[in-house]
mmCIF file of C-alpha atoms in Angstrom:
data_model
loop_
_atom_site.group_PDB
_atom_site.id
_atom_site.type_symbol
_atom_site.label_atom_id
_atom_site.label_comp_id
_atom_site.label_asym_id
_atom_site.label_seq_id
_atom_site.Cartn_x
_atom_site.Cartn_y
_atom_site.Cartn_z
ATOM 1 C CA UNK A 14 2.772 -3.857 3.176
ATOM 2 C CA UNK A 15 1.978 -0.653 4.590
ATOM 3 C CA UNK A 16 -0.579 -0.162 7.849
ATOM 4 C CA UNK A 17 -3.352 1.431 5.592
ATOM 5 C CA UNK A 18 -3.287 -1.762 4.188
ATOM 6 C CA UNK A 19 -3.467 -4.186 7.520
ATOM 7 C CA UNK A 20 -6.350 -1.302 8.198
ATOM 8 C CA UNK A 21 -8.341 -2.322 5.152
ATOM 9 C CA UNK A 22 -7.718 -6.067 5.725
ATOM 10 C CA UNK A 23 -8.935 -6.259 9.074
ATOM 11 C CA UNK A 24 -12.103 -3.518 8.717
ATOM 12 C CA UNK A 25 -13.078 -6.664 5.724
ATOM 13 C CA UNK A 26 -11.971 -9.002 8.472
ATOM 14 C CA UNK A 27 -10.538 -11.084 5.128
ATOM 15 C CA UNK A 28 -7.315 -11.088 3.282
ATOM 16 C CA UNK A 29 -8.420 -8.713 0.657
ATOM 17 C CA UNK A 30 -5.695 -7.883 -2.592
ATOM 18 C CA UNK A 31 -4.691 -4.487 -2.250
ATOM 19 C CA UNK A 32 -3.367 -3.001 -5.363
ATOM 20 C CA UNK A 33 -2.573 0.878 -5.755
ATOM 21 C CA UNK A 34 -2.426 2.254 -9.301
ATOM 22 C CA UNK A 35 -2.261 4.926 -11.300
ATOM 23 C CA UNK A 36 -6.277 5.697 -11.500
ATOM 24 C CA UNK A 37 -8.737 8.127 -10.960
ATOM 25 C CA UNK A 38 -10.237 7.255 -7.772
ATOM 26 C CA UNK A 39 -10.696 3.722 -6.142
ATOM 27 C CA UNK A 40 -12.812 0.629 -6.716
ATOM 28 C CA UNK A 41 -13.780 -2.716 -4.714
ATOM 29 C CA UNK A 42 -13.938 -6.005 -7.285
ATOM 30 C CA UNK A 43 -16.008 -7.756 -5.265
ATOM 31 C CA UNK A 44 -15.309 -11.319 -7.070
ATOM 32 C CA UNK A 45 -12.286 -11.172 -7.072
ATOM 33 C CA UNK A 46 -11.649 -9.536 -3.470
ATOM 34 C CA UNK A 47 -9.355 -6.879 -4.962
ATOM 35 C CA UNK A 48 -9.538 -3.417 -3.497
ATOM 36 C CA UNK A 49 -7.623 -1.169 -5.623
ATOM 37 C CA UNK A 50 -6.335 2.514 -4.199
ATOM 38 C CA UNK A 51 -5.248 5.761 -6.301
ATOM 39 C CA UNK A 52 -1.834 6.674 -6.340
ATOM 40 C CA UNK A 53 -2.330 10.374 -5.831
ATOM 41 C CA UNK A 54 0.383 12.670 -4.958
ATOM 42 C CA UNK A 55 -1.800 14.706 -2.796
ATOM 43 C CA UNK A 56 -3.456 12.129 -0.992
ATOM 44 C CA UNK A 57 -4.400 12.608 2.549
ATOM 45 C CA UNK A 58 -4.500 9.903 5.232
ATOM 46 C CA UNK A 59 -7.770 11.151 5.577
ATOM 47 C CA UNK A 60 -8.990 11.009 2.098
ATOM 48 C CA UNK A 61 -6.965 7.495 1.796
ATOM 49 C CA UNK A 62 -8.555 6.117 5.038
ATOM 50 C CA UNK A 63 -12.279 7.020 3.659
ATOM 51 C CA UNK A 64 -11.656 5.573 0.343
ATOM 52 C CA UNK A 65 -10.236 2.045 1.994
ATOM 53 C CA UNK A 66 -13.468 2.742 4.603
ATOM 54 C CA UNK A 67 -15.937 3.441 1.737
ATOM 55 C CA UNK A 68 -14.850 0.960 -0.739
ATOM 56 C CA UNK A 69 -14.430 -2.015 2.045
ATOM 57 C CA UNK A 70 -18.205 -0.764 2.218
ATOM 58 C CA UNK A 71 -18.774 -2.407 -1.154
ATOM 59 C CA UNK A 72 -16.339 -5.514 0.073
ATOM 60 C CA UNK A 73 -18.665 -5.998 3.332
ATOM 61 C CA UNK A 74 -22.234 -4.986 1.296
ATOM 62 C CA UNK A 75 -23.109 -5.128 -1.941
ATOM 63 C CA UNK A 76 -23.676 -8.516 -3.102
ATOM 64 C CA UNK A 77 -23.357 -10.048 -6.472
ATOM 65 C CA UNK A 78 -27.440 -9.457 -7.151
ATOM 66 C CA UNK A 79 -26.945 -5.994 -7.634
ATOM 67 C CA UNK A 80 -23.976 -6.630 -10.330
ATOM 68 C CA UNK A 81 -26.588 -8.604 -11.741
ATOM 69 C CA UNK A 82 -28.659 -5.900 -11.622
ATOM 70 C CA UNK A 83 -25.896 -3.419 -12.879
ATOM 71 C CA UNK A 84 -24.942 -5.167 -15.555
ATOM 72 C CA UNK A 85 -28.336 -5.829 -17.310
ATOM 73 C CA UNK A 86 -29.820 -1.623 -16.792
ATOM 74 C CA UNK A 87 -28.028 -0.142 -18.957
ATOM 75 C CA UNK A 88 -30.100 3.082 -18.966
ATOM 76 C CA UNK A 89 -30.123 6.113 -16.691
ATOM 77 C CA UNK A 90 -31.452 4.401 -13.957
ATOM 78 C CA UNK A 91 -27.282 2.833 -13.678
ATOM 79 C CA UNK A 92 -25.922 5.887 -12.476
ATOM 80 C CA UNK A 93 -28.790 7.056 -9.735
ATOM 81 C CA UNK A 94 -28.437 2.713 -8.404
ATOM 82 C CA UNK A 95 -24.416 3.671 -8.258
ATOM 83 C CA UNK A 96 -25.158 6.977 -5.696
ATOM 84 C CA UNK A 97 -28.202 4.597 -3.826
ATOM 85 C CA UNK A 98 -25.869 1.795 -3.340
ATOM 86 C CA UNK A 99 -23.034 4.162 -2.267
ATOM 87 C CA UNK A 100 -24.520 6.211 0.021
ATOM 88 C CA UNK A 101 -26.415 2.549 1.693
ATOM 89 C CA UNK A 102 -22.738 1.037 2.015
ATOM 90 C CA UNK A 103 -21.674 4.051 3.723
ATOM 91 C CA UNK A 104 -24.117 4.413 5.800
ATOM 92 C CA UNK A 105 -23.952 0.476 6.883
ATOM 93 C CA UNK A 106 -19.977 0.639 7.328
ATOM 94 C CA UNK A 107 -20.351 3.532 9.647
ATOM 95 C CA UNK A 108 -22.825 2.087 11.730
ATOM 96 C CA UNK A 109 -20.029 -0.958 11.802
ATOM 97 C CA UNK A 110 -17.279 1.177 12.541
ATOM 98 C CA UNK A 111 -18.753 4.423 14.286
ATOM 99 C CA UNK A 112 -14.811 6.049 14.189
ATOM 100 C CA UNK A 113 -15.363 6.247 10.390
ATOM 101 C CA UNK A 114 -17.983 9.240 10.845
ATOM 102 C CA UNK A 115 -15.460 11.819 11.214
ATOM 103 C CA UNK A 116 -12.878 10.885 8.691
ATOM 104 C CA UNK A 117 -16.040 10.475 5.961
ATOM 105 C CA UNK A 118 -17.145 13.948 6.929
ATOM 106 C CA UNK A 119 -13.341 15.282 7.113
ATOM 107 C CA UNK A 120 -12.238 13.499 3.928
ATOM 108 C CA UNK A 121 -15.375 14.978 1.800
ATOM 109 C CA UNK A 122 -15.102 18.199 3.173
ATOM 110 C CA UNK A 123 -11.195 18.159 1.589
ATOM 111 C CA UNK A 124 -12.427 16.716 -1.171
ATOM 112 C CA UNK A 125 -15.644 19.510 -2.194
ATOM 113 C CA UNK A 126 -12.451 22.202 -1.485
ATOM 114 C CA UNK A 127 -10.355 20.577 -3.782
ATOM 115 C CA UNK A 128 -13.229 20.404 -6.039
ATOM 116 C CA UNK A 129 -12.714 16.660 -6.816
ATOM 117 C CA UNK A 130 -16.422 16.076 -7.358
ATOM 118 C CA UNK A 131 -16.015 19.230 -10.267
ATOM 119 C CA UNK A 132 -19.163 21.039 -9.063
ATOM 120 C CA UNK A 133 -18.334 24.996 -9.106
ATOM 121 C CA UNK A 134 -20.241 26.387 -10.516
ATOM 122 C CA UNK A 135 -21.911 24.193 -12.035
ATOM 123 C CA UNK A 136 -26.105 24.247 -11.618
ATOM 124 C CA UNK A 137 -27.060 20.876 -9.356
ATOM 125 C CA UNK A 138 -30.418 20.826 -10.272
ATOM 126 C CA UNK A 139 -29.049 20.267 -14.529
ATOM 127 C CA UNK A 140 -25.999 17.641 -13.466
ATOM 128 C CA UNK A 141 -27.101 14.068 -14.464
ATOM 129 C CA UNK A 142 -26.014 10.667 -12.783
ATOM 130 C CA UNK A 143 -25.996 8.699 -15.820
#
């Protein structure tokens, strides 16, 4: 177990299962309490801490009612609900742990500079969240 795994467990106030895998992004299975982190070769500590903070936000603040709603909603609203849930849990985790605010700002800036979200040159008014 490394120091970032310990950080995740401390932030969540529980013994989360932590998996590092060749996945495209981080995720949190709130039923099994498993946080999966990507194994990006160019991941900085700041980005890793932001991913941990974000996913721990799901662990703490996303409940199973949200999952039920998600499973039953195949419409275009699903994408919008995911974005809204991400904004909601990030606000809550940053309020709970104010020290994460700078981490989130720096990490999102870094990801934007790398065009992680593949938005460079795209007309943002034409992007669909489905």
